[in-house]
mmCIF file of C-alpha atoms in Angstrom:
data_model
loop_
_atom_site.group_PDB
_atom_site.id
_atom_site.type_symbol
_atom_site.label_atom_id
_atom_site.label_comp_id
_atom_site.label_asym_id
_atom_site.label_seq_id
_atom_site.Cartn_x
_atom_site.Cartn_y
_atom_site.Cartn_z
ATOM 1 C CA UNK A 203 61.667 145.678 94.425
ATOM 2 C CA UNK A 204 59.291 142.745 93.846
ATOM 3 C CA UNK A 205 58.626 140.341 96.710
ATOM 4 C CA UNK A 206 59.490 136.684 96.476
ATOM 5 C CA UNK A 207 56.482 134.487 95.690
ATOM 6 C CA UNK A 208 55.003 132.930 98.860
ATOM 7 C CA UNK A 209 56.428 129.458 98.142
ATOM 8 C CA UNK A 210 59.968 130.880 97.906
ATOM 9 C CA UNK A 211 59.508 133.355 100.767
ATOM 10 C CA UNK A 212 58.450 130.523 103.103
ATOM 11 C CA UNK A 213 62.007 129.206 103.474
ATOM 12 C CA UNK A 214 63.134 132.618 104.806
ATOM 13 C CA UNK A 215 60.184 133.078 107.170
ATOM 14 C CA UNK A 216 60.643 129.927 109.301
ATOM 15 C CA UNK A 217 57.042 128.851 108.853
ATOM 16 C CA UNK A 218 55.577 132.261 109.707
ATOM 17 C CA UNK A 219 53.409 134.348 107.404
ATOM 18 C CA UNK A 220 55.137 137.412 106.022
ATOM 19 C CA UNK A 221 57.110 138.733 103.098
ATOM 20 C CA UNK A 222 60.649 138.384 101.771
ATOM 21 C CA UNK A 223 62.556 140.349 99.159
ATOM 22 C CA UNK A 224 65.751 139.536 97.263
ATOM 23 C CA UNK A 225 68.201 142.428 97.608
ATOM 24 C CA UNK A 226 70.836 142.368 94.869
ATOM 25 C CA UNK A 227 74.196 143.859 95.785
ATOM 26 C CA UNK A 228 77.622 143.909 94.171
ATOM 27 C CA UNK A 229 78.697 141.343 96.794
ATOM 28 C CA UNK A 230 75.822 138.945 96.113
ATOM 29 C CA UNK A 231 72.101 138.590 96.712
ATOM 30 C CA UNK A 232 70.720 139.040 100.188
ATOM 31 C CA UNK A 233 67.192 138.191 101.271
ATOM 32 C CA UNK A 234 65.315 140.493 103.642
ATOM 33 C CA UNK A 235 62.502 138.739 105.521
ATOM 34 C CA UNK A 236 59.753 140.436 107.538
ATOM 35 C CA UNK A 237 57.494 137.984 109.369
ATOM 36 C CA UNK A 238 53.957 139.354 109.817
ATOM 37 C CA UNK A 239 52.904 140.444 113.297
ATOM 38 C CA UNK A 240 56.424 140.319 114.719
ATOM 39 C CA UNK A 241 58.795 143.154 115.520
ATOM 40 C CA UNK A 242 61.518 141.349 113.602
ATOM 41 C CA UNK A 243 63.637 141.848 110.499
ATOM 42 C CA UNK A 244 66.011 139.135 109.251
ATOM 43 C CA UNK A 245 68.701 139.273 106.563
ATOM 44 C CA UNK A 246 69.960 136.010 104.997
ATOM 45 C CA UNK A 247 73.300 136.001 103.159
ATOM 46 C CA UNK A 248 74.512 132.878 101.380
ATOM 47 C CA UNK A 249 78.090 134.052 100.770
ATOM 48 C CA UNK A 250 80.003 136.870 102.460
ATOM 49 C CA UNK A 251 83.331 137.774 104.010
ATOM 50 C CA UNK A 252 82.340 136.854 107.562
ATOM 51 C CA UNK A 253 85.222 138.736 109.207
ATOM 52 C CA UNK A 254 84.221 141.927 107.396
ATOM 53 C CA UNK A 255 80.570 141.356 108.336
ATOM 54 C CA UNK A 256 81.479 140.919 112.019
ATOM 55 C CA UNK A 257 83.454 144.182 112.004
ATOM 56 C CA UNK A 258 80.643 146.094 110.293
ATOM 57 C CA UNK A 259 78.057 144.636 112.679
ATOM 58 C CA UNK A 260 80.132 145.517 115.760
ATOM 59 C CA UNK A 261 80.695 149.034 114.440
ATOM 60 C CA UNK A 262 76.950 149.469 114.139
ATOM 61 C CA UNK A 263 75.654 147.874 117.333
ATOM 62 C CA UNK A 264 78.370 148.989 119.756
ATOM 63 C CA UNK A 265 77.518 152.642 119.099
ATOM 64 C CA UNK A 266 73.943 152.996 120.312
ATOM 65 C CA UNK A 267 72.513 156.486 119.882
ATOM 66 C CA UNK A 268 72.033 158.386 123.132
ATOM 67 C CA UNK A 269 70.220 157.827 125.456
ATOM 68 C CA UNK A 270 70.337 154.127 124.527
ATOM 69 C CA UNK A 271 73.105 151.941 125.943
ATOM 70 C CA UNK A 272 74.579 148.933 124.101
ATOM 71 C CA UNK A 273 75.146 145.699 126.035
ATOM 72 C CA UNK A 274 76.452 142.374 124.711
ATOM 73 C CA UNK A 275 74.102 139.584 125.771
ATOM 74 C CA UNK A 276 75.410 136.605 123.788
ATOM 75 C CA UNK A 277 78.647 135.265 122.324
ATOM 76 C CA UNK A 278 78.440 131.573 121.497
ATOM 77 C CA UNK A 279 80.112 129.088 119.188
ATOM 78 C CA UNK A 280 78.353 125.993 117.873
ATOM 79 C CA UNK A 281 79.045 123.132 115.493
ATOM 80 C CA UNK A 282 76.185 122.655 113.025
ATOM 81 C CA UNK A 283 75.518 120.124 110.293
ATOM 82 C CA UNK A 284 74.362 122.637 107.672
ATOM 83 C CA UNK A 285 76.942 125.370 108.255
ATOM 84 C CA UNK A 286 79.845 123.897 110.205
ATOM 85 C CA UNK A 287 81.317 126.036 112.989
ATOM 86 C CA UNK A 288 79.143 129.080 113.721
ATOM 87 C CA UNK A 289 79.472 132.100 115.967
ATOM 88 C CA UNK A 290 76.489 134.022 117.293
ATOM 89 C CA UNK A 291 76.761 137.416 118.965
ATOM 90 C CA UNK A 292 73.888 139.550 120.201
ATOM 91 C CA UNK A 293 73.599 143.046 121.603
ATOM 92 C CA UNK A 294 70.738 144.895 123.251
ATOM 93 C CA UNK A 295 70.053 148.600 123.051
ATOM 94 C CA UNK A 296 67.982 150.026 125.881
ATOM 95 C CA UNK A 297 67.591 152.735 128.463
ATOM 96 C CA UNK A 298 67.725 151.740 132.151
ATOM 97 C CA UNK A 299 64.583 149.990 133.411
ATOM 98 C CA UNK A 300 62.885 150.076 130.008
ATOM 99 C CA UNK A 301 60.353 147.281 129.430
ATOM 100 C CA UNK A 302 61.295 147.059 125.742
ATOM 101 C CA UNK A 303 64.720 146.640 124.175
ATOM 102 C CA UNK A 304 66.159 146.425 120.703
ATOM 103 C CA UNK A 305 68.000 143.144 120.069
ATOM 104 C CA UNK A 306 70.564 142.809 117.271
ATOM 105 C CA UNK A 307 71.839 139.288 116.531
ATOM 106 C CA UNK A 308 74.468 138.065 114.073
ATOM 107 C CA UNK A 309 75.312 134.444 113.277
ATOM 108 C CA UNK A 310 78.240 133.762 110.957
ATOM 109 C CA UNK A 311 79.696 130.600 109.438
ATOM 110 C CA UNK A 312 83.111 131.015 107.817
ATOM 111 C CA UNK A 313 83.089 127.669 105.973
ATOM 112 C CA UNK A 314 82.888 127.974 102.193
ATOM 113 C CA UNK A 315 80.578 124.956 102.210
ATOM 114 C CA UNK A 316 78.087 126.512 104.653
ATOM 115 C CA UNK A 317 74.544 126.689 103.316
ATOM 116 C CA UNK A 318 74.292 130.186 104.816
ATOM 117 C CA UNK A 319 77.277 132.259 105.915
ATOM 118 C CA UNK A 320 75.448 135.175 107.553
ATOM 119 C CA UNK A 321 72.130 135.525 109.356
ATOM 120 C CA UNK A 322 71.453 138.911 110.932
ATOM 121 C CA UNK A 323 68.356 140.110 112.738
ATOM 122 C CA UNK A 324 66.933 143.122 114.492
ATOM 123 C CA UNK A 325 63.993 142.810 116.858
ATOM 124 C CA UNK A 326 62.094 144.723 119.496
ATOM 125 C CA UNK A 327 61.738 142.520 122.562
ATOM 126 C CA UNK A 328 60.007 142.827 125.916
ATOM 127 C CA UNK A 329 56.533 143.962 126.873
#
């Protein structure tokens, strides 16, 4: 799959160097962004069934593989100009006393006029 040219990738990388790829799917086109030098992967989705996305996300992140344990660390609602009402949930996967954790975050905007309806990320955080 060819990468987006740098000028188009920039909008998905939040000012960071890196690469982005369009990922066509029967439900639409997603963009996968991998900022350089960061333990981070971000998926941008312009249009999606946000309720279905939330269920799929929860099904994935609530079932951490052993010995990891899943813990919800965020559940917030916000009113935004670009996307209207948004909901952000985040879960960590870790083992007790581990210096590094895996963080999975999902922000959804149900409005049909939202610029972006789904933003999902996976990151390794900590030392």
